[in-house]
Amino acid sequence: MADTLFQKVWDAHTVRTLPSGQTQLFVGLHLVHEVTTPQAFDMMRQHGWRVAFPERTFATVDHIVPTSSQKRPFLDVMAEEMMGALERNCRDAGISLWAPDSENQGIVHVIGPELGLTQPGMTIACGDSHTSTHGALGAIAFGIGTSQVRDVLTSQCLALDPLKVRRVDVNGRLNRGVYAKDVILTIIRRLGVHGGVGFAYEYGGSTLEAMTIDERMTICNMSIEGGARVGYVNPDDATFAYLKGRRFAPAGDAFDRAVAWWRSMASTPGARYDDHVVFDAGSIEPTVTWGINPGQSVAITEPIDASPEDEAFAFMGFKPGERVQGTRIDVAFIGSCTNGRLSDLEEAARVVRGHHVARHVKALVVPGSQSVSRAAEALGLDEVFRQAGFEWRGAGCSMCLGMNPDKLEGSQISASSSNRNFKGRQGSPTGRTLLMSPAMVAAAAVAGEVVDVREMLDGVPA
Amino acid sequence: MSHQPSAAISHLEGHGLPLRGDDIDTDRIMPARFLKAVSFAGLERHVFEDDRLADPSHPFNNKAFTGASMLVVNANFGCGSSREHAPQGLLRAGIRAIVGESFSEIFLGNSAMIGLPCLVARRDGVERLQTLIEQTPGTDIELDVASGVVTAGALRVEGSIAPALREGFLSGQWNPTVMLLNHFEDVRAVAARLPYIKGF
Ligand code: SF4
């Protein structure tokens, strides 16, 4: 039968049908971070439950870590308490933890793939809505809440209803200066911020096939911003090449056998989808958000259309018909699980090289993991950024959300490579976020205002 | 209203709290700085904190709705972050059911697991309910979980709760941990046959 990857993975991990009619689904990999788990461990202690599969559970710390100095104890007492709780919980349960003093700490959705933990055909869960990122390697990955974290720790299972599958095809070549971020912002804009509720998004088409795994992660990462809890790309040769040699990936002959299984889990040609949409890559332009949800975006050349989003206009200070281009920014943030990988930093550095950040702009680059940071330093990118006036920080979520010292102040405007422009998201209740690609953030940092990165790329070797 | 883990939830009644607007995300329901804690205790104090500060007339500031237990919202409520802190804060603030046009999937699931039913109803019904509560704040509202019917004075709004979750509320098994542990040998069997666990 011609099945989708979603269906094949679902079937392979189904334990049984629960009395409620939901499926009891086995979780192959459970990723844990400090924010959504201490209460889960507490609930387990109250009931005397133990962690069922500690060897399938891996932890790191990302949201609360300061990125200017990661020395312990953290200056923020509460952050230190959360860190301590995670350390105790992992130690007691026998769970591997990458803390700031280990060389693999980083944003949970960056380190999973980079360590080879994330593999095709797996089910993955994490108490974090951007778990969909891992679908870039052909896994089915669910963001869950704390009570579900407790369930996965206790039983390695989730009680779930199946999702429908929407095939999202993007075909053709992306123009210069247009990146994976622009593609996913365009998809969300067209399908809506809740268009994906009830669906898994299977991304494909020639554009996706030509993308690197990093780029596919940017796409899958923001599935949830379109309402889809799950997003994935079928595994292919690029996926296998990415995994080869990674620490937790199979090695030697086992790798070849793994590839055969991974291939078999990809959607079969002719698989039936519940819905199908098509995008033309050539028509996508550098895209920026202007509002308070990630669906409120425009192409950089386009005026903001008049829509009944009074609240967004009032909060952001834009008027219908205005352009985002030319908006003066206060902060430029390059990082996050959406765009904090090596290739993102390389693209940004390409724009920045030989320029300097505008005097009124605070600009920071926050690598997604310590490993990304080392790789970037090996290429000398840290120096490129520093010389241009950026701060080069330690790995973490940083200014993607206001849980660590990196925050907007007052009603500052930030050009950000992260994923959410919600009110208050970047740590100031009145702070304003413009989402865009890392290259566009770099260009905005240099110009001091939102600009079309394509103008800066003229003359830069491709 | 008692809130025992794993008690049946079939009939709820109380006063309403209308909160208008689509796409209200969990960062607004519970700003991230209040996630900096190792327990959920005290979250009720911070529900919609930034929105309430920015807008003195925010429904959660309105004394007329003090003590309300039925929150009435519009589309895509609870989108964004998976933080269970959002429904935990609402529950701890006394909310016992949410009626809305639609909910984000993760929010809806998180709410169900802590015994907070989210009922989906059509826009016109939801808006009429919001208007009624705004005009007559103390109106008694009743929600019948099995039928999905909400009654408020002469107004009757038909909605529904996802079948599996509805069964969970009615049977008192909305917290699935014990169910998931019931046949643990089956869990081990699935693990043992997955190639990436048994070894390629
Ligand atoms: S980088 Fe942002 S979106 Fe990603 S896990 Fe951290 S806080 Fe969440």
XYZ file of C-alpha atoms and ligand atoms in Angstrom:
670
model
C 0.000 0.000 0.000
C 1.235 3.476 -0.796
C 1.703 5.141 2.557
C 3.173 8.390 3.730
C 6.200 8.444 5.991
C 3.886 9.737 8.693
C 1.672 6.653 8.424
C 4.591 4.231 8.308
C 6.241 5.745 11.356
C 2.921 5.888 13.192
C 2.241 2.208 12.467
C 5.752 1.080 13.444
C 5.437 2.839 16.805
C 1.848 1.975 17.691
C 1.624 0.020 20.935
C -2.162 -0.341 21.059
C -5.425 1.524 20.805
C -6.394 2.983 24.166
C -9.929 2.642 25.567
C -10.445 6.319 24.692
C -9.809 5.555 21.020
C -6.449 7.330 21.029
C -3.283 5.579 19.956
C -0.607 4.666 22.442
C 2.487 5.666 20.502
C 6.019 4.656 21.434
C 8.531 7.501 21.549
C 11.935 6.516 20.179
C 13.828 9.559 21.392
C 12.942 11.900 24.231
C 14.780 15.206 24.450
C 14.632 17.159 27.664
C 15.417 20.743 28.655
C 15.292 22.683 31.895
C 12.086 24.702 31.475
C 9.326 22.171 30.890
C 10.550 19.214 32.931
C 11.129 19.879 36.677
C 7.391 19.626 37.392
C 7.239 16.352 35.435
C 9.959 14.804 37.574
C 8.181 16.088 40.703
C 4.901 14.479 39.674
C 6.756 11.207 39.115
C 8.344 11.364 42.543
C 4.928 11.903 44.119
C 3.660 8.714 42.497
C 6.841 6.714 42.898
C 7.233 6.359 39.115
C 10.643 5.825 37.546
C 12.052 6.800 34.158
C 11.273 3.846 31.875
C 13.923 4.292 29.179
C 16.692 6.582 30.472
C 18.932 5.404 27.620
C 16.425 6.872 25.103
C 16.350 10.207 26.953
C 18.880 13.040 26.514
C 18.990 16.429 28.166
C 20.564 19.805 27.645
C 20.078 23.327 28.904
C 19.293 26.190 26.561
C 16.501 28.602 27.516
C 17.874 30.039 30.746
C 21.622 29.955 30.146
C 23.260 33.350 30.053
C 25.197 33.731 26.811
C 27.748 36.310 27.943
C 29.315 34.052 30.569
C 28.172 30.527 31.267
C 30.191 30.230 34.489
C 28.448 28.471 37.341
C 26.745 29.331 39.537
C 24.667 31.503 37.187
C 24.156 35.023 38.525
C 20.393 34.596 38.219
C 19.452 32.545 41.291
C 16.320 31.091 39.688
C 18.223 30.044 36.568
C 20.785 28.337 38.768
C 18.022 26.549 40.667
C 16.525 25.265 37.395
C 19.943 24.122 36.231
C 20.515 22.344 39.547
C 17.110 20.660 39.359
C 17.858 19.354 35.872
C 21.245 18.060 36.990
C 19.749 16.244 39.979
C 16.861 14.811 37.980
C 19.150 13.529 35.229
C 21.672 12.122 37.666
C 18.997 10.302 39.682
C 17.408 8.829 36.559
C 20.595 8.003 34.667
C 19.858 10.443 31.815
C 22.735 11.927 29.774
C 22.908 15.681 30.221
C 24.953 18.183 28.244
C 25.442 21.064 30.659
C 27.297 24.299 29.805
C 30.597 22.774 30.928
C 30.252 19.920 28.427
C 31.273 20.530 24.866
C 27.928 19.549 23.338
C 25.532 21.894 25.146
C 23.228 23.890 22.925
C 19.652 24.469 21.870
C 17.919 21.117 22.076
C 16.803 21.249 18.416
C 20.297 22.054 17.263
C 22.131 19.369 19.204
C 19.742 16.469 18.477
C 20.498 16.432 14.744
C 24.116 17.477 15.111
C 24.884 14.556 17.434
C 23.102 12.128 15.128
C 20.463 11.397 17.792
C 17.733 12.500 15.391
C 17.299 9.866 12.676
C 14.779 9.072 9.941
C 11.813 6.903 10.836
C 11.928 7.746 14.538
C 9.284 9.191 16.776
C 10.676 12.042 18.842
C 9.138 14.070 21.639
C 10.341 17.089 23.564
C 8.623 19.522 25.887
C 9.024 22.266 23.336
C 6.864 23.312 20.408
C 9.771 23.569 17.949
C 10.411 19.849 18.172
C 9.028 19.752 14.626
C 12.570 20.786 13.591
C 13.711 17.167 13.790
C 11.348 16.268 10.964
C 13.967 17.675 8.585
C 15.682 14.299 8.851
C 12.506 12.315 8.250
C 11.505 11.806 11.880
C 8.017 12.401 13.274
C 8.621 14.798 16.113
C 6.037 16.144 18.544
C 6.185 19.165 20.786
C 4.514 18.260 24.084
C 3.561 19.821 27.406
C 4.847 18.998 30.867
C 2.204 16.389 31.746
C 3.089 14.598 28.533
C 6.782 14.862 29.413
C 5.839 13.018 32.602
C 4.073 10.362 30.521
C 7.019 9.887 28.180
C 9.466 9.700 31.071
C 7.232 7.193 32.835
C 6.087 5.039 29.932
C 8.071 6.196 26.869
C 4.658 6.661 25.256
C 2.127 9.313 24.318
C -1.643 9.071 23.974
C -2.368 10.743 20.633
C -4.905 11.057 17.852
C -3.451 10.567 14.358
C -2.887 13.632 12.203
C -3.909 14.245 8.634
C -1.052 14.830 6.192
C -0.798 17.877 3.936
C 1.794 17.702 1.184
C 3.465 21.097 0.761
C 5.419 21.221 -2.486
C 7.865 23.985 -3.283
C 9.272 23.802 -6.795
C 11.969 25.660 -8.624
C 15.089 27.626 -7.787
C 15.238 30.225 -5.067
C 16.519 33.589 -6.219
C 19.670 35.053 -4.769
C 19.087 36.569 -1.332
C 16.086 34.299 -0.729
C 16.514 31.631 1.940
C 14.688 28.788 3.654
C 13.366 31.330 6.176
C 11.645 33.262 3.404
C 10.114 30.047 2.114
C 8.579 29.067 5.438
C 7.383 32.610 6.194
C 5.691 32.611 2.786
C 4.090 29.207 3.444
C 2.744 30.379 6.814
C 1.479 33.612 5.353
C -0.496 31.786 2.692
C -1.783 28.826 4.710
C -2.379 30.875 7.858
C -1.158 30.594 11.436
C -3.800 28.000 12.206
C -4.093 26.465 8.750
C -2.048 23.491 9.909
C -4.098 22.523 12.961
C -4.826 18.795 12.711
C -2.161 18.285 10.041
C 1.380 17.073 9.698
C 3.123 19.007 6.928
C 5.159 16.893 4.512
C 7.443 19.315 2.667
C 8.782 18.305 -0.725
C 9.302 19.394 -4.301
C 12.464 20.269 -6.149
C 13.308 23.230 -3.904
C 13.229 21.110 -0.757
C 15.131 18.314 -2.488
C 17.908 20.745 -3.349
C 18.105 22.107 0.195
C 20.717 21.190 2.790
C 19.576 19.567 6.014
C 20.182 22.874 7.829
C 17.784 24.600 5.455
C 15.192 21.849 5.836
C 15.453 22.308 9.601
C 14.598 25.989 9.260
C 11.479 25.007 7.318
C 10.350 22.193 9.623
C 11.146 24.278 12.717
C 8.440 26.809 11.955
C 5.703 24.276 11.084
C 4.166 24.981 14.468
C 3.912 28.681 13.609
C 1.542 27.576 10.875
C -0.430 25.493 13.362
C 1.072 22.156 12.285
C 2.461 20.278 15.240
C 4.546 18.056 12.967
C 6.530 18.871 9.817
C 8.908 16.630 7.936
C 10.879 16.026 4.764
C 11.359 12.541 3.355
C 14.870 11.238 3.975
C 17.141 11.121 0.921
C 20.819 10.958 0.064
C 21.406 14.385 1.599
C 19.951 13.100 4.873
C 22.139 10.009 4.881
C 25.262 11.997 4.022
C 24.435 14.392 6.868
C 24.140 11.558 9.371
C 27.212 9.596 8.353
C 29.924 9.771 10.981
C 27.837 11.584 13.588
C 28.323 10.437 17.137
C 25.041 8.567 17.675
C 24.487 7.507 14.064
C 25.069 3.855 13.186
C 28.560 3.130 11.842
C 30.147 0.674 9.410
C 27.884 -1.989 7.904
C 25.156 -1.025 10.322
C 25.028 2.377 8.611
C 24.249 0.752 5.252
C 21.532 -1.381 6.803
C 20.160 1.735 8.481
C 20.052 3.562 5.140
C 18.013 0.723 3.677
C 15.470 0.987 6.501
C 15.424 4.778 6.402
C 14.723 4.686 2.664
C 11.906 2.221 3.206
C 10.232 4.637 5.627
C 10.007 7.498 3.112
C 6.592 8.192 1.598
C 5.875 5.783 -1.233
C 5.276 7.409 -4.634
C 1.538 7.658 -5.084
C 0.899 7.956 -1.353
C -2.443 9.526 -0.552
C -2.478 12.938 1.098
C -5.371 14.636 2.824
C -4.453 17.898 1.168
C -1.888 19.197 -1.301
C -0.580 22.724 -1.872
C 2.083 23.974 -4.275
C 4.418 26.952 -4.073
C 6.650 28.431 -6.747
C 10.126 29.115 -5.350
C 10.925 31.666 -8.040
C 8.167 33.994 -6.874
C 9.369 34.099 -3.251
C 11.158 37.276 -2.182
C 13.007 38.203 1.002
C 10.202 38.260 3.542
C 9.753 40.153 6.817
C 7.034 40.098 9.426
C 5.363 43.356 10.395
C 2.800 42.132 12.925
C 2.403 40.080 16.095
C 2.145 36.611 14.657
C 4.403 34.908 12.114
C 1.688 34.910 9.449
C 1.677 38.700 9.312
C 4.499 39.174 6.826
C 5.224 40.859 3.513
C 7.842 40.630 0.797
C 10.403 43.338 1.414
C 9.305 45.217 -1.718
C 5.636 45.083 -0.835
C 3.466 47.459 1.214
C 1.590 46.049 4.221
C -1.927 45.337 3.093
C -4.826 46.856 4.906
C -6.360 44.077 6.919
C -8.519 44.227 10.000
C -5.532 43.532 12.272
C -5.979 46.680 14.362
C -4.226 45.156 17.324
C -1.111 44.326 15.286
C -0.963 47.789 13.721
C -1.465 49.473 17.091
C 1.220 47.385 18.783
C 3.821 47.563 16.034
C 3.238 51.172 15.030
C 2.850 50.427 11.319
C 0.011 51.741 9.191
C -1.719 49.881 6.369
C 0.028 50.621 3.089
C 3.380 51.362 4.756
C 6.517 49.409 3.996
C 8.719 47.597 6.496
C 11.721 48.502 4.390
C 13.382 51.545 5.936
C 12.210 50.791 9.486
C 14.909 51.843 11.925
C 15.981 48.985 14.197
C 17.539 49.011 17.670
C 18.654 45.403 17.980
C 19.823 42.728 15.542
C 19.680 39.129 16.739
C 21.172 36.228 14.804
C 20.553 32.865 16.442
C 17.805 30.470 17.695
C 16.757 26.954 16.768
C 15.392 28.345 13.502
C 18.554 30.031 12.259
C 21.422 29.460 14.684
C 23.341 26.828 12.699
C 26.695 27.117 10.986
C 25.264 27.738 7.522
C 23.095 30.546 8.932
C 26.126 32.221 10.455
C 28.032 31.777 7.193
C 25.277 33.495 5.205
C 25.138 36.354 7.690
C 28.930 36.702 7.707
C 28.952 36.909 3.925
C 26.773 40.027 4.155
C 28.634 41.554 7.082
C 32.210 41.113 5.871
C 33.873 44.465 5.305
C 31.007 46.429 6.868
C 30.235 47.757 10.317
C 27.095 47.629 12.420
C 25.263 50.975 12.484
C 26.116 53.013 15.575
C 22.697 52.921 17.152
C 22.256 49.146 16.774
C 23.061 46.493 19.374
C 23.898 43.393 17.385
C 24.523 39.895 18.650
C 25.316 36.533 17.157
C 24.407 33.559 19.317
C 25.464 30.164 17.955
C 22.856 27.435 18.411
C 25.286 25.089 20.099
C 28.826 24.919 21.380
C 29.658 22.751 18.424
C 28.319 25.383 15.985
C 30.358 27.945 17.885
C 33.581 25.909 17.542
C 32.979 25.272 13.852
C 32.324 28.968 13.223
C 35.439 29.955 15.124
C 37.471 27.487 13.082
C 36.317 29.383 9.987
C 37.126 32.723 11.594
C 33.497 33.858 11.551
C 33.671 35.061 15.138
C 36.328 37.559 14.055
C 34.293 38.690 11.052
C 31.364 39.413 13.342
C 33.418 41.016 16.098
C 35.244 43.286 13.690
C 31.918 44.352 12.286
C 30.727 45.306 15.757
C 28.616 42.282 16.652
C 28.823 40.626 20.046
C 29.876 36.983 19.747
C 28.077 35.000 22.438
C 27.936 31.534 23.992
C 25.354 28.950 22.895
C 21.726 29.208 23.997
C 18.242 30.489 23.162
C 19.263 34.020 24.114
C 17.003 36.737 22.746
C 14.547 34.342 21.151
C 12.607 34.537 24.401
C 12.798 36.494 27.640
C 14.086 33.861 30.035
C 17.732 34.862 30.211
C 19.582 38.181 30.468
C 19.306 38.937 26.701
C 16.140 41.003 26.364
C 14.704 43.894 24.439
C 14.152 47.055 26.445
C 11.031 49.169 26.280
C 9.526 49.332 22.819
C 12.790 48.598 20.983
C 12.520 47.148 17.496
C 14.531 44.049 16.777
C 15.444 42.450 13.474
C 15.536 38.813 14.479
C 16.315 35.484 12.853
C 14.140 33.688 15.439
C 10.634 32.317 14.978
C 8.124 34.295 17.036
C 7.085 37.917 16.876
C 4.464 37.562 19.600
C 3.897 40.519 21.889
C 6.497 40.417 24.642
C 8.311 37.433 23.153
C 11.787 38.958 23.281
C 11.534 39.885 26.925
C 10.022 43.368 26.933
C 6.215 43.536 27.060
C 6.271 46.381 24.534
C 9.281 45.183 22.500
C 8.704 44.714 18.773
C 10.084 41.890 16.654
C 10.588 41.753 12.886
C 11.321 38.192 11.783
C 13.560 37.653 8.763
C 16.421 35.529 7.461
C 19.867 35.772 9.107
C 21.233 37.481 5.983
C 18.456 40.094 6.196
C 19.203 40.611 9.903
C 22.875 41.112 9.056
C 21.959 43.633 6.368
C 19.632 45.480 8.752
C 22.345 45.586 11.422
C 24.741 47.229 8.991
C 22.218 49.648 7.499
C 20.596 50.442 10.846
C 17.224 49.864 9.222
C 15.408 47.117 7.386
C 16.803 46.843 3.864
C 16.604 44.462 0.938
C 19.579 42.139 1.405
C 19.784 41.662 -2.358
C 21.158 45.185 -2.700
C 23.997 44.333 -0.338
C 24.709 41.049 -2.048
C 25.479 42.800 -5.327
C 29.205 42.484 -5.689
C 29.551 39.779 -3.040
C 30.783 36.530 -4.607
C 28.047 33.872 -4.491
C -15.788 23.229 42.261
C -13.435 20.424 43.213
C -10.605 19.485 40.959
C -9.388 16.025 41.812
C -6.899 14.358 39.527
C -8.878 11.700 37.701
C -12.369 12.597 38.872
C -15.060 12.394 36.208
C -15.855 15.758 34.615
C -19.305 15.686 33.074
C -21.106 18.842 34.033
C -19.605 22.244 34.765
C -21.259 25.464 35.770
C -20.141 28.906 36.753
C -19.867 32.482 35.590
C -18.306 33.429 32.284
C -15.268 35.459 31.277
C -15.283 36.691 27.667
C -11.863 37.219 26.087
C -12.120 38.422 22.506
C -9.439 38.053 19.839
C -7.964 35.427 17.515
C -4.498 33.865 17.777
C -3.928 34.626 21.453
C -0.623 32.873 22.050
C 0.749 31.220 25.178
C 3.449 33.890 25.538
C 0.598 36.275 26.251
C -1.287 33.893 28.523
C 1.877 33.268 30.538
C 4.896 35.470 29.707
C 8.172 33.539 29.575
C 9.742 35.143 32.628
C 7.225 33.310 34.830
C 8.455 29.994 33.479
C 11.612 30.550 35.429
C 10.580 28.271 38.276
C 10.726 24.605 39.159
C 7.022 24.350 40.040
C 3.678 25.551 38.716
C 2.706 27.027 42.101
C 1.700 30.682 42.003
C 1.203 30.865 38.233
C -2.384 32.059 38.763
C -0.978 35.457 39.708
C 0.631 35.970 36.311
C -2.071 34.969 33.846
C -2.105 37.608 31.048
C 0.102 39.794 33.213
C 1.546 41.950 30.405
C -1.772 42.303 28.566
C -3.425 43.307 31.845
C -0.790 45.931 32.564
C -1.060 47.336 29.057
C -4.847 47.441 29.105
C -6.703 48.364 32.309
C -9.969 47.263 30.708
C -8.659 43.746 29.963
C -11.348 41.211 30.901
C -9.008 39.608 33.443
C -8.869 43.018 35.195
C -12.615 43.464 35.185
C -14.095 43.017 38.674
C -17.405 42.022 37.110
C -15.799 38.755 36.058
C -14.073 37.954 39.347
C -14.609 34.323 40.263
C -15.571 33.326 36.722
C -14.763 29.753 35.721
C -15.873 29.576 32.077
C -13.481 31.308 29.699
C -14.927 32.160 26.279
C -12.369 32.801 23.519
C -12.172 33.037 19.732
C -9.982 31.260 17.147
C -6.613 29.530 17.575
C -6.465 30.174 21.288
C -3.221 29.010 22.921
C -1.081 28.992 19.784
C 2.693 29.164 19.939
C 4.816 27.756 22.714
C 3.953 24.344 24.199
C 4.284 25.667 27.751
C 1.820 23.867 30.000
C 2.316 26.841 32.300
C -0.430 28.571 30.276
C -3.309 26.163 31.020
C -1.863 25.528 34.499
C -2.092 29.251 35.221
C -5.674 29.424 33.943
C -6.695 26.348 35.948
C -5.069 27.708 39.079
C -6.847 31.022 38.485
C -10.139 29.157 38.716
C -10.922 28.480 35.054
C -12.643 25.103 34.734
C -13.590 25.044 31.043
C -12.793 27.023 27.910
C -15.291 27.578 25.102
C -13.790 28.802 21.853
C -13.902 28.740 18.066
C -10.665 26.749 17.843
C -7.591 25.913 19.855
C -3.991 25.131 19.100
C -3.477 21.394 19.264
C -0.757 21.418 21.895
C -2.714 23.785 24.155
C -5.846 21.671 23.816
C -3.934 18.489 24.683
C -2.118 20.095 27.599
C -5.427 21.372 28.968
C -7.082 17.989 28.651
C -4.280 16.315 30.580
C -4.864 18.580 33.557
C -8.637 18.208 33.450
C -9.486 21.451 31.696
C -11.980 20.778 28.877
C -11.788 22.943 25.743
C -15.073 23.009 23.854
C -15.134 24.049 20.198
C -18.181 25.943 18.927
C -19.054 28.010 15.863
C -18.116 31.656 15.677
C -21.642 33.037 15.888
C -22.412 30.985 18.983
C -19.167 31.964 20.685
C -19.713 35.640 19.912
C -23.269 35.563 21.190
C -22.050 33.977 24.389
C -19.343 36.641 24.751
C -21.853 39.417 24.185
C -24.269 37.948 26.692
C -21.579 37.703 29.381
C -20.374 41.236 28.654
C -23.900 42.548 29.043
C -24.863 40.398 32.033
C -21.669 39.318 33.760
C -23.172 37.180 36.504
C -25.136 34.917 34.166
C -24.970 31.258 35.140
C -23.388 29.180 32.416
C -23.659 25.421 32.210
C -21.608 23.077 30.099
C -22.606 19.492 29.474
C -19.498 17.589 28.469
C -21.280 14.639 26.847
C -23.519 16.665 24.533
C -21.219 19.666 24.148
C -24.108 22.009 24.850
C -23.498 25.291 26.662
C -26.495 26.988 28.214
C -26.559 30.560 29.458
C -29.993 31.896 30.330
C -32.044 31.598 27.160
C -28.945 31.102 24.999
C -28.008 27.604 23.914
C -24.732 27.045 22.065
C -23.873 23.675 20.587
C -20.238 22.711 20.534
C -18.112 19.616 20.840
C -15.118 18.179 22.584
C -12.786 15.846 20.649
C -14.262 12.351 21.182
C -11.233 10.741 22.843
C -10.824 13.635 25.229
C -14.551 13.738 25.940
C -14.474 10.059 26.901
C -11.501 10.783 29.125
C -13.358 13.546 30.974
C -16.535 11.490 31.354
C -14.725 8.422 32.645
C -12.322 10.378 34.831
C -9.374 9.038 32.851
C -8.190 12.311 31.402
C -4.781 11.783 32.897
C -3.470 8.889 30.780
C -0.287 7.898 32.616
C -1.768 4.852 34.313
C -3.380 3.728 31.056
C -0.052 4.026 29.284
C 1.592 1.840 31.935
C -1.150 -0.789 31.905
C 0.410 -2.997 29.255
C 4.032 -2.207 29.658
C 5.095 -5.517 28.123
C 3.570 -4.273 24.850
C 5.713 -1.151 25.090
C 8.828 -3.264 25.529
C 7.789 -5.414 22.569
C 7.493 -2.394 20.257
C 10.875 -1.120 21.424
C 12.451 -4.523 20.841
C 11.353 -4.667 17.226
C 12.350 -1.144 16.212
C 15.596 -1.464 14.237
C 17.120 1.679 15.674
C 16.718 0.293 19.170
C 17.552 -3.360 18.651
C 20.463 -2.357 16.400
C 20.665 -2.153 12.619
S 15.663 29.097 20.351
Fe 13.692 29.999 20.840
S 12.153 28.739 19.867
Fe 14.083 27.605 19.867
S 13.978 26.318 21.693
Fe 15.010 28.214 22.282
S 13.388 29.567 23.009
Fe 12.405 27.905 21.901
